[in-house]
Short mmCIF file of C-alpha atoms and ligand atoms in Angstrom, two decimals:
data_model
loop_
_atom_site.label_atom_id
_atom_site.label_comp_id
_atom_site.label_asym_id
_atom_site.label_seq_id
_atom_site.Cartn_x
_atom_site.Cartn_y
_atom_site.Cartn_z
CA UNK Y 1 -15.07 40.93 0.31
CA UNK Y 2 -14.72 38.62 -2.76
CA UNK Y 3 -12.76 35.89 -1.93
CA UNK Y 4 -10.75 36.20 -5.10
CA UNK Y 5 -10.10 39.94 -4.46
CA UNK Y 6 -9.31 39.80 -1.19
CA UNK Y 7 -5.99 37.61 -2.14
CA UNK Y 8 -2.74 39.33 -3.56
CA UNK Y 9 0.04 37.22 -4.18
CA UNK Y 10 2.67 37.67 -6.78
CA UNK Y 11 5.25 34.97 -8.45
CA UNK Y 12 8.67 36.72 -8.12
CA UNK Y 13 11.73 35.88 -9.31
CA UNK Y 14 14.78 35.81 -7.71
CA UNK Y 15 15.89 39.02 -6.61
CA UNK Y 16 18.70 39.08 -4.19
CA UNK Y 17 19.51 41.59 -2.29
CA UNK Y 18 22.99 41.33 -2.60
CA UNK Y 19 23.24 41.41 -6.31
CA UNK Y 20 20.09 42.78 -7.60
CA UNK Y 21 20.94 41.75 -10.92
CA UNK Y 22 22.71 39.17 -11.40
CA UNK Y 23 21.05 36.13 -9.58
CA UNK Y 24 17.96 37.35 -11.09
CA UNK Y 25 19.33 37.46 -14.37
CA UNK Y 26 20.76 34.22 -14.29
CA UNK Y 27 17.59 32.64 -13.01
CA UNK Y 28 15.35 34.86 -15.74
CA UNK Y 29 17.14 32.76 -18.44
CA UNK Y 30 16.93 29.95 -17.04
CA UNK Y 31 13.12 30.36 -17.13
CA UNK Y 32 13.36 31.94 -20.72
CA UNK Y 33 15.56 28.57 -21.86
CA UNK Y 34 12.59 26.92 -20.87
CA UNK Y 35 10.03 28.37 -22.65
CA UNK Y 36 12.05 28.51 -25.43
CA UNK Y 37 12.03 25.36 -28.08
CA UNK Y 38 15.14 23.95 -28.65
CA UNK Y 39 16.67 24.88 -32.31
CA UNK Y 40 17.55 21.66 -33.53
CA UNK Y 41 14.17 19.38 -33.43
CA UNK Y 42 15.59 16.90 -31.44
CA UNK Y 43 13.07 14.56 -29.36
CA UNK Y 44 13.77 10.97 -28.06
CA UNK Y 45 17.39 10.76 -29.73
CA UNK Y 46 16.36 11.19 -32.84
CA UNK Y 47 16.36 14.41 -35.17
CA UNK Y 48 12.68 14.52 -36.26
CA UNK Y 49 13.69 16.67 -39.21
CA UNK Y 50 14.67 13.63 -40.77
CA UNK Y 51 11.17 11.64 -40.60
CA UNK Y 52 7.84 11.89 -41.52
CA UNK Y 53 6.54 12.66 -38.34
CA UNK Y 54 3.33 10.77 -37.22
CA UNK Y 55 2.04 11.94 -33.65
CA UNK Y 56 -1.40 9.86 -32.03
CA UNK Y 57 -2.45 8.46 -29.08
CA UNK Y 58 -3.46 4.40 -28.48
CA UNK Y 59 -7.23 4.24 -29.70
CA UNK Y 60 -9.99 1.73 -28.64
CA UNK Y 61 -8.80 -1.66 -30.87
CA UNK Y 62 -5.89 -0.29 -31.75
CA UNK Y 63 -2.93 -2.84 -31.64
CA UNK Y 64 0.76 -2.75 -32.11
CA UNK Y 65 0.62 -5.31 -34.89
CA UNK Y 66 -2.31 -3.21 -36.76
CA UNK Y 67 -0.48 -0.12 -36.54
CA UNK Y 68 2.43 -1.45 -37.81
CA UNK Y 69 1.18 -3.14 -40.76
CA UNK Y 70 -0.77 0.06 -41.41
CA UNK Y 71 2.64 1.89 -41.72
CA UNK Y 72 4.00 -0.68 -44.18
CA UNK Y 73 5.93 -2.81 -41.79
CA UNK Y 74 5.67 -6.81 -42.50
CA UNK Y 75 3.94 -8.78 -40.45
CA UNK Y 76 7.20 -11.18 -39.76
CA UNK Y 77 9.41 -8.38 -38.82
CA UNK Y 78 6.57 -7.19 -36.06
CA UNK Y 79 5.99 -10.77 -34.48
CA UNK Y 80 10.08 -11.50 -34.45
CA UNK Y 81 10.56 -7.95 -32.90
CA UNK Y 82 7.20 -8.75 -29.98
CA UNK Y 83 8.33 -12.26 -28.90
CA UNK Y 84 12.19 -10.71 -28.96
CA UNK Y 85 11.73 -7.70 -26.83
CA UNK Y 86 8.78 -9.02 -24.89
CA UNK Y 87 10.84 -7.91 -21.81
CA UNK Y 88 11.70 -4.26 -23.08
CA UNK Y 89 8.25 -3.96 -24.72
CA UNK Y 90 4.91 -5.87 -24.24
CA UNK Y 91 3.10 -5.13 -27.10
CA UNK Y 92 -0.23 -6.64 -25.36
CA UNK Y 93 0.42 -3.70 -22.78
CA UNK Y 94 -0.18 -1.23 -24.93
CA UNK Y 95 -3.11 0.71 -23.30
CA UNK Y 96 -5.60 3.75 -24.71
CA UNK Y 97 -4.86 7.00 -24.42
CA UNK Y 98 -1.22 6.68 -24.09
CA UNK Y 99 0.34 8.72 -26.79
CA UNK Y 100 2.83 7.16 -29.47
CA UNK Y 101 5.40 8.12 -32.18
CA UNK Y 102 5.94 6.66 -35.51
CA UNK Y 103 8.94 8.23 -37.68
CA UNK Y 104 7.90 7.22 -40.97
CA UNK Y 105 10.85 7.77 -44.01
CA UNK Y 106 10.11 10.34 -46.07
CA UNK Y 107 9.95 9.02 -49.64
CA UNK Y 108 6.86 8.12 -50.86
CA UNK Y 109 6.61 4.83 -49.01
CA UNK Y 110 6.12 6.10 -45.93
CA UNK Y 111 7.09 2.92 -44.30
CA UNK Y 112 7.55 2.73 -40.33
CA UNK Y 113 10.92 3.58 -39.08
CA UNK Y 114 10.74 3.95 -35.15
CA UNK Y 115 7.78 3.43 -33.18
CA UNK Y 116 8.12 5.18 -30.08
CA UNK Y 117 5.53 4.61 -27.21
CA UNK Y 118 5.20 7.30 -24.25
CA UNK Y 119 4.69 5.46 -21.11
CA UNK Y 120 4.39 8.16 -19.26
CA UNK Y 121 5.54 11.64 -19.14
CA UNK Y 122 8.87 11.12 -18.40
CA UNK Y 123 9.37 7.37 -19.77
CA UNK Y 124 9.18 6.18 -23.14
CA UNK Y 125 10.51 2.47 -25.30
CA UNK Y 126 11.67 3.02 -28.81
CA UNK Y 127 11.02 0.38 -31.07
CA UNK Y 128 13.80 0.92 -33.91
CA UNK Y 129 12.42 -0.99 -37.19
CA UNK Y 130 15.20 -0.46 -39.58
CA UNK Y 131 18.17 -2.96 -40.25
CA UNK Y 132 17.97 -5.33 -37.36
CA UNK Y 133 15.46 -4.13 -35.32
CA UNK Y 134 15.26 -3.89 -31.78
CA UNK Y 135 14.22 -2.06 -28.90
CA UNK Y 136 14.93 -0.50 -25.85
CA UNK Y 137 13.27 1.91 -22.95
CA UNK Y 138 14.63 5.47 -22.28
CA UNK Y 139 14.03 8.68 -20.33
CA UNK Y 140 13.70 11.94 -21.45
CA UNK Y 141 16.04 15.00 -20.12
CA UNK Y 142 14.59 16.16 -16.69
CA UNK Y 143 15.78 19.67 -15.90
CA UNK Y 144 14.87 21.25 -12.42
CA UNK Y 145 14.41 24.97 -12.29
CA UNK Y 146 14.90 26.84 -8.16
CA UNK Y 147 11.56 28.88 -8.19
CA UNK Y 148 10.72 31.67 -5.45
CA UNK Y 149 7.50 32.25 -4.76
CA UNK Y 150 6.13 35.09 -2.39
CA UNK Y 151 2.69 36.56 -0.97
CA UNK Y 152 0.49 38.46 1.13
CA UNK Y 153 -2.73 36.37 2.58
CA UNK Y 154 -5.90 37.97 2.99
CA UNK Y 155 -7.73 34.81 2.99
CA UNK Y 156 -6.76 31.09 2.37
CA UNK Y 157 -3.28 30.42 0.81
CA UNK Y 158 -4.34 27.48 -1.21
CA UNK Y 159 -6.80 29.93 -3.04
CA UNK Y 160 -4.18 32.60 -3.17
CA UNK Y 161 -1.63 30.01 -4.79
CA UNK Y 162 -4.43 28.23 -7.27
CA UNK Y 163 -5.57 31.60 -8.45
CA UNK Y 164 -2.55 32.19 -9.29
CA UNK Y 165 -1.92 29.61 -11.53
CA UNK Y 166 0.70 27.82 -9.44
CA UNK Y 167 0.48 23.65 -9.26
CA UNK Y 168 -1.49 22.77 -6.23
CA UNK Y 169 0.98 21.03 -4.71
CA UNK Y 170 3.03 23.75 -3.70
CA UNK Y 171 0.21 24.75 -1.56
CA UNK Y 172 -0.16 20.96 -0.19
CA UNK Y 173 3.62 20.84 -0.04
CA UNK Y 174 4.13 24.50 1.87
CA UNK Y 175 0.94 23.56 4.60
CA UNK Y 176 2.04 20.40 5.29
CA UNK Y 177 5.56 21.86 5.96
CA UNK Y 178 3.46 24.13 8.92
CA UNK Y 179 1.20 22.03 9.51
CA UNK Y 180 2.23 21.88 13.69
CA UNK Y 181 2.83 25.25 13.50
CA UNK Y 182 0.32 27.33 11.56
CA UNK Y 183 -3.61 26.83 11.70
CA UNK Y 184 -4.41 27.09 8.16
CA UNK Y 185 -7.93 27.90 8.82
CA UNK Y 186 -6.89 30.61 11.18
CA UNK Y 187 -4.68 32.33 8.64
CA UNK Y 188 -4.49 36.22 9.69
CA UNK Y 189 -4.93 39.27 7.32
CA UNK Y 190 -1.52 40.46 6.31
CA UNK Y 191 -0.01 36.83 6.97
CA UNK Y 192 3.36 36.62 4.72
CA UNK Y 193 4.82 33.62 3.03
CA UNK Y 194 8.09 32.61 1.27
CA UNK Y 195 8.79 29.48 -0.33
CA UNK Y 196 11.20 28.23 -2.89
CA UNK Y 197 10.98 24.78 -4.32
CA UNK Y 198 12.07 23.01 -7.87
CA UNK Y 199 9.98 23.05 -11.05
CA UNK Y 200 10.83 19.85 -12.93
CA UNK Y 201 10.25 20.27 -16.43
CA UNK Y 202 10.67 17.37 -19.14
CA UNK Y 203 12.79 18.32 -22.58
CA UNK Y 204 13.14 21.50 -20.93
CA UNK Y 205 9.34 22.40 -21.89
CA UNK Y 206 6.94 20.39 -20.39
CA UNK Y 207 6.18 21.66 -17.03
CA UNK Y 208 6.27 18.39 -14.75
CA UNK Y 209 5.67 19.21 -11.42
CA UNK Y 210 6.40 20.78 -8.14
CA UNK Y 211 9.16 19.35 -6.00
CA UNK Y 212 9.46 19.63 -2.51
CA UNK Y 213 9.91 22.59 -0.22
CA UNK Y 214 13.23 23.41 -0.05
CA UNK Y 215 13.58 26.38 2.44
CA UNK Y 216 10.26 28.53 3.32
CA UNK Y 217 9.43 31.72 5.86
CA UNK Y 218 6.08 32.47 6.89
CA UNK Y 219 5.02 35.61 9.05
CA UNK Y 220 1.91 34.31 11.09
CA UNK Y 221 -0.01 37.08 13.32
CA UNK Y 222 4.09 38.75 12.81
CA UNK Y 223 5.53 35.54 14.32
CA UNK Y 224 8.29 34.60 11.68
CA UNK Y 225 9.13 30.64 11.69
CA UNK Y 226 11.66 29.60 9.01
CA UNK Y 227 11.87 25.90 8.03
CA UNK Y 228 14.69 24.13 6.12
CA UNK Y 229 14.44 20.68 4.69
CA UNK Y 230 16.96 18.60 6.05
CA UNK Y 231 18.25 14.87 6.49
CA UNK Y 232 17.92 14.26 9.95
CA UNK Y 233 18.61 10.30 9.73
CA UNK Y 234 20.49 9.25 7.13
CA UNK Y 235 20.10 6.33 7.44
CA UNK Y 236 16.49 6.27 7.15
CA UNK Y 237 16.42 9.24 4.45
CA UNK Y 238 14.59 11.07 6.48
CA UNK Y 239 13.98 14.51 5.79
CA UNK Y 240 12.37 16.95 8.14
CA UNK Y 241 12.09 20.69 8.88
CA UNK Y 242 13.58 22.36 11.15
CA UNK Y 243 13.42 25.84 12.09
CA UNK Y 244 16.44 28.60 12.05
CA UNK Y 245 17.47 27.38 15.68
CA UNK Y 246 17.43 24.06 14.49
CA UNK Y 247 14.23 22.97 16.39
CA UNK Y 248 12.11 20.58 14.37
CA UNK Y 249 8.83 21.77 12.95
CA UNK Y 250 6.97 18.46 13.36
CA UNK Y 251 5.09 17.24 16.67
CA UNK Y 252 5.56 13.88 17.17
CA UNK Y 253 1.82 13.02 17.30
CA UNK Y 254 -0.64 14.23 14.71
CA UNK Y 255 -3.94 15.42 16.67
CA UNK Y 256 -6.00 12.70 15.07
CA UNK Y 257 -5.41 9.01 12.23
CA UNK Y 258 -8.10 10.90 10.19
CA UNK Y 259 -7.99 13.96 8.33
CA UNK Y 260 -11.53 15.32 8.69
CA UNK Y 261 -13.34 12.78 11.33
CA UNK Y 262 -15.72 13.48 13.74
CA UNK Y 263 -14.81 12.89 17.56
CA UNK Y 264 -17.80 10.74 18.47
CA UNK Y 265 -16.34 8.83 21.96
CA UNK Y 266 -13.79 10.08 24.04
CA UNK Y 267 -11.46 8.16 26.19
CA UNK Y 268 -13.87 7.36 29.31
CA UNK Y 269 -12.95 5.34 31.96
CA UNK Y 270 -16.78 5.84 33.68
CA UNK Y 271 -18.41 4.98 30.56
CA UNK Y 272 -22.05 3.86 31.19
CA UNK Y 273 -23.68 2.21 28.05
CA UNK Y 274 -27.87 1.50 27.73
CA UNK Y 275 -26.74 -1.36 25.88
CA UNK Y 276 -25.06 -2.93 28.57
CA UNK Y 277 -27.44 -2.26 31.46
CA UNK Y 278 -25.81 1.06 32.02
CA UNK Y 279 -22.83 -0.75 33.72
CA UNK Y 280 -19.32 0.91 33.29
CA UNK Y 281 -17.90 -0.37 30.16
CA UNK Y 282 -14.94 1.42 29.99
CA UNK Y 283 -13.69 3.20 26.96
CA UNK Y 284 -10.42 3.56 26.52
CA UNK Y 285 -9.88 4.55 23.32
CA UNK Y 286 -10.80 7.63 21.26
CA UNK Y 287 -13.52 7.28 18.40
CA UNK Y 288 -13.60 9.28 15.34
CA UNK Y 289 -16.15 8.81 12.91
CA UNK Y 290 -15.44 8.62 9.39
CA UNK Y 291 -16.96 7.52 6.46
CA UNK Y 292 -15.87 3.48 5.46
CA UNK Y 293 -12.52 3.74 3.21
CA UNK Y 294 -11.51 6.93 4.70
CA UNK Y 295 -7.39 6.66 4.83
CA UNK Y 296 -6.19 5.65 8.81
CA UNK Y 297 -2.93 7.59 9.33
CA UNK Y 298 0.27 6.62 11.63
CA UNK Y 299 0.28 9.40 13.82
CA UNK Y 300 3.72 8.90 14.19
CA UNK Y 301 7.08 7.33 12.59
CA UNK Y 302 7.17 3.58 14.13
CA UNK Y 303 7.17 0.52 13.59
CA UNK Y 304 4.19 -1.96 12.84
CA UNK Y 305 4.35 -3.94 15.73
CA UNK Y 306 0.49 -6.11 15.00
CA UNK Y 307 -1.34 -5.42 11.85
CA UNK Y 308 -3.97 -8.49 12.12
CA UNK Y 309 -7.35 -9.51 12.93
CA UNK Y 310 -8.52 -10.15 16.69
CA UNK Y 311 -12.03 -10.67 18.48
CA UNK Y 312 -13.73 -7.13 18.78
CA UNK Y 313 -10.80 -5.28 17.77
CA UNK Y 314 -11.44 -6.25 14.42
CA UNK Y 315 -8.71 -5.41 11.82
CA UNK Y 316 -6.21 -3.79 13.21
CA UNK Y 317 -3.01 -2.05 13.60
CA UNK Y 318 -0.77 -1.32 16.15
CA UNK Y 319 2.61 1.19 16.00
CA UNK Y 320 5.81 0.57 18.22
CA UNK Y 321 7.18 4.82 18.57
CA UNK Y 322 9.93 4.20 21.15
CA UNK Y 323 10.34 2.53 24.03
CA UNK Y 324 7.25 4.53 25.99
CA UNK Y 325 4.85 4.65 23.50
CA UNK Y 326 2.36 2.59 20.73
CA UNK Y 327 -0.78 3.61 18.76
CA UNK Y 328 -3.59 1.07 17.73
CA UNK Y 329 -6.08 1.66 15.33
CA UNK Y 330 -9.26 -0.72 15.12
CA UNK Y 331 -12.15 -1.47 13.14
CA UNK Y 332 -10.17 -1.21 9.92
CA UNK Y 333 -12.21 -2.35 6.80
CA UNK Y 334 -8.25 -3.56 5.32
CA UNK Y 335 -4.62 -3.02 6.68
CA UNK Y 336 -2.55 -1.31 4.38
CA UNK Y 337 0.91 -2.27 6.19
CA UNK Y 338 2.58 -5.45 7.21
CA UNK Y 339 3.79 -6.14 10.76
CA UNK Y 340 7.87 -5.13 10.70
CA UNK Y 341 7.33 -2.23 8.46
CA UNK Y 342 8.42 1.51 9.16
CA UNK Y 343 6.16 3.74 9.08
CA UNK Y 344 6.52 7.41 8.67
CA UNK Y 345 3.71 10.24 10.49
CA UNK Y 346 1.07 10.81 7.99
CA UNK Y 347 1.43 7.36 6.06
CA UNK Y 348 -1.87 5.49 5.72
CA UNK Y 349 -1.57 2.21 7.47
CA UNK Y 350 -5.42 1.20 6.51
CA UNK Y 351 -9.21 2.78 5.78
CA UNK Y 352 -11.99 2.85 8.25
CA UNK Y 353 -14.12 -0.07 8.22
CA UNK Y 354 -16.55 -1.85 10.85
CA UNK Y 355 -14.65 -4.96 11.64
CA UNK Y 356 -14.85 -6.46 15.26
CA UNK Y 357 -17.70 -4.66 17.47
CA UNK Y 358 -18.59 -1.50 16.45
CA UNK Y 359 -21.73 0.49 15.94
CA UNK Y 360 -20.57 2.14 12.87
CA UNK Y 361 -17.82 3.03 10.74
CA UNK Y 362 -15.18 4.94 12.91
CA UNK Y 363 -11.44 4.20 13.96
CA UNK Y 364 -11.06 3.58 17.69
CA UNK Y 365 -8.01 5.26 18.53
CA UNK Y 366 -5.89 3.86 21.32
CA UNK Y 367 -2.85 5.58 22.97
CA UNK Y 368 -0.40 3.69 25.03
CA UNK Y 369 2.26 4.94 27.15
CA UNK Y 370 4.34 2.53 29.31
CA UNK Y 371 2.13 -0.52 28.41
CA UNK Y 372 -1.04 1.96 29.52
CA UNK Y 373 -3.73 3.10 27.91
CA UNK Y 374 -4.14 6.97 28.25
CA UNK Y 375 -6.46 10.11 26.79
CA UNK Y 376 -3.96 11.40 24.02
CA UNK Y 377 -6.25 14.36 24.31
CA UNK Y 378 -5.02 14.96 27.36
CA UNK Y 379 -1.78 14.16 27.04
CA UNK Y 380 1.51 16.19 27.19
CA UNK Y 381 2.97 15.10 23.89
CA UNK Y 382 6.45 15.27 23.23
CA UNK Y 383 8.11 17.68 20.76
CA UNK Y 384 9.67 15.43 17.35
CA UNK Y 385 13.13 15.18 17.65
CA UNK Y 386 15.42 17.51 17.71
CA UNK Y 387 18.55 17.25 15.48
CA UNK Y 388 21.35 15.87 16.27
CA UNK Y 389 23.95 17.39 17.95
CA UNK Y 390 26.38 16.32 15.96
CA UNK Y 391 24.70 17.48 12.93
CA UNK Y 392 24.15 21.00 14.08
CA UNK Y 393 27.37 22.51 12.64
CA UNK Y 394 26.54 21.41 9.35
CA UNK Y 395 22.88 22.11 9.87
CA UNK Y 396 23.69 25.79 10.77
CA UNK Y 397 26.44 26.44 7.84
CA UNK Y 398 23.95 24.62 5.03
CA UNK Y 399 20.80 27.23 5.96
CA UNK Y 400 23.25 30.56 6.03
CA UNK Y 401 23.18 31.28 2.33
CA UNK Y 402 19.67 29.48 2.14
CA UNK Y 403 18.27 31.79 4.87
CA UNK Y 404 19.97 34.75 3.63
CA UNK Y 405 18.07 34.17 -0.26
CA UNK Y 406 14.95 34.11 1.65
CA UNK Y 407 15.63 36.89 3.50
CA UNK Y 408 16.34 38.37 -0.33
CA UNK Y 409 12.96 37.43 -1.44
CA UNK Y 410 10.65 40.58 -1.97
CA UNK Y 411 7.02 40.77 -1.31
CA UNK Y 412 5.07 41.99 -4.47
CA UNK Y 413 4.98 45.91 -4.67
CA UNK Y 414 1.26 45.68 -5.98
CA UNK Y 415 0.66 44.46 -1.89
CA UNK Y 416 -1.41 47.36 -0.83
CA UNK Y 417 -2.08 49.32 -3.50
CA UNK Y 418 -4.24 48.06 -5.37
CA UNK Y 419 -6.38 47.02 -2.10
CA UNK Y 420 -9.03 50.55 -3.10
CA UNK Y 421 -9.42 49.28 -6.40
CA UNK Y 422 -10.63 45.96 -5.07
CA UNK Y 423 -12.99 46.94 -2.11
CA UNK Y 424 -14.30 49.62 -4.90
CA UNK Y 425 -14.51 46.60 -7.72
CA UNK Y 426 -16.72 44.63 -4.54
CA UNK Y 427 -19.17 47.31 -3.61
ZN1 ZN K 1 -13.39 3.06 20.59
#
């Protein structure tokens, strides 16, 4: 079947199944204040009605100075107002592409009122020419928008989401969120997901991204596992998921530092190399090949205990998790973190290289447990940590009404029905 077929997923809005109406109402016009323009033209603080609006982006040779004389504004005025706000506003950072603003009055002068320079999406400085000029940086309104999304998997979910015209990183967001729980590239006909997350959209228009998963439900081979983002440590911010039990979601060791390496040497304590006369040369760490630059990932929340350069280690890191065990990670082309630094599971620490003795570009993975090297691949690893006790009450009374609007969410009624139509439009 046609991969694009075979995938029915629908965007839903809220439905709950309390109140069929009304939180879906509410949440309908939320999304319809969105797409709708706001009545008065108001952008960056000022009423654009006012000005002769001139919108461009920073061309090749383009310079603040140039543009500015171009719109009738003396050269004095724009040298006072670049060595004034040099702070604010570094006109010899202006860079291409980046798109600008000049309100020009409307007469027949068209001189330069307000230059206003967007450094990024979210982030803009206003240069205000008139009287005494000056400038000053500002943000534009941020408004966050609850979204529910729901689906049926026939095939991959990332397809299923993309297709659907959802930001990719709701997809990265919800498989990362599963990713000790769910084999993505095991995903079962019929598999179910829920997930509801934040849209962040700038001036209330500008769609500006995905947030994080807030609360999501996914039905794998009919095994339902609910995960709710929550602050285990405050003190640490950090957020994990835990399950409707309040178990946490996360192992404590990912599998492997590399996303996609090869296992090319295993731990071997009988290793026999040619090299070496075919006497035992131990190995005792775990290889995975990868190509030079490839990321090298903590495979667990510690602390940098040795990021340096040694012998035929090479460049290297090594990760304090607790008082039984530490990860090291060799051959590193560059370290990424400094020794005393936290580091969470999944951060890059460095990129495969060939320092120190090595063959070819790979990370030699080394597990130790009680100041001993051992086969992680053999190993029993140890579940992340639970929440705390003390936090449970509050755990459990924060994912009630959270739980209860997934339960709400609806599937799409197109699920099945259409699923003829599409073996038919295959054939
Ligand atoms: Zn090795």
């Amino acid at each position: 079947m046609h991969r694009y077929w075979g995938i029915i997923l629908a965007l839903t809005i809220a439905v709950s199944c309390k109140d069929d109406n009304g939180q879906a109402k509410e949440l309908a016009q939320q999304v319809q204040q969105v797409n709708e323009l706001p009545k008065i033209n108001e952008q960056y603080g000022f009423n654009l009605d006012e000005f002769a609006v001139h919108l461009d982006t920073v061309r090749n040779g383009d310079s603040f100075g140039e543009l500015m004389q171009k719109n009738k504004v003396a050269y004095p005025k724009v040298a006072a107002i670049s060595e004034r706000y040099r702070d604010t506003f570094d006109v010899r950072k202006i860079r291409v592409g980046k798109p600008y603003v000049i309100l020009k009055s409307k007469d027949t002068v068209g001189q330069a009122q307000v230059f206003i320079y967007q450094n990024d999406p979210i982030n803009y400085t206003v240069v205000d020419l008139r009287d005494s000029a000056h400038a000053y940086r500002s943000k534009r309104k941020v408004k966050y928008v609850q979204r529910e999304v729901s689906g049926v998997i026939e095939t991959s979910l990332s397809e299923a989401i993309l297709d659907q015209g959802i930001d990719y990183n709701v997809t990265h967001n919800l498989a990362n969120v599963y990713a000790w729980t769910i084999d993505f590239s095991r995903l079962q006909k019929k598999d179910k997901f829920k997930v509801i997350y934040k849209e962040k959209y700038i001036n209330d228009t500008i769609y500006a991204g995905a947030e994080p998963v807030e609360a999501a439900y996914f039905e794998h081979n009919g095994k339902p596992i609910y995960a709710f983002a929550y602050e285990n440590d405050s003190l640490k911010n950090i957020v994990d998921y835990f399950d409707q039990d309040a178990n946490n979601l996360r192992r404590t060791f990912l599998r492997m530092p590399v996303e996609f390496g090869r296992l090319s040497s295993r731990y071997n304590l009988n290793r026999r190399i040619k090299y070496y006369g075919y006497k035992v040369r131990p190995h005792k760490g775990t290889d995975y090949a990868a190509p030079i630059g490839t990321p090298i990932m903590a495979t667990a929340d510690g602390t940098v205990i040795e990021s340096t350069r040694r012998g035929g280690n090479g460049k290297y890191v090594k990760i304090r998790h607790n008082g039984t065990f530490a990860t090291q990670y060799l051959h590193m082309k560059a370290q990424k973190v400094k020794k005393g630094q936290f580091v969470r599971q999944g951060d890059v620490i460095g990129w495969v290289g060939m320092t120190g003795n090595t063959g070819g570009p790979h990370v030699c993975y080394r597990f130790w447990k009680n100041g001993k090297q051992v086969d992680p691949l053999k190993e029993e690893l140890p579940q992340a940590e639970p929440l705390n006790d003390s936090l449970k009450p509050d755990y459990f009374a924060y994912i009630t009404p959270i739980k209860e609007q997934l339960d709400c969410i609806i599937y799409p009624k197109v699920l099945l029905e259409d699923e003829d139509d599409l073996i038919t439009l295959n054939q």
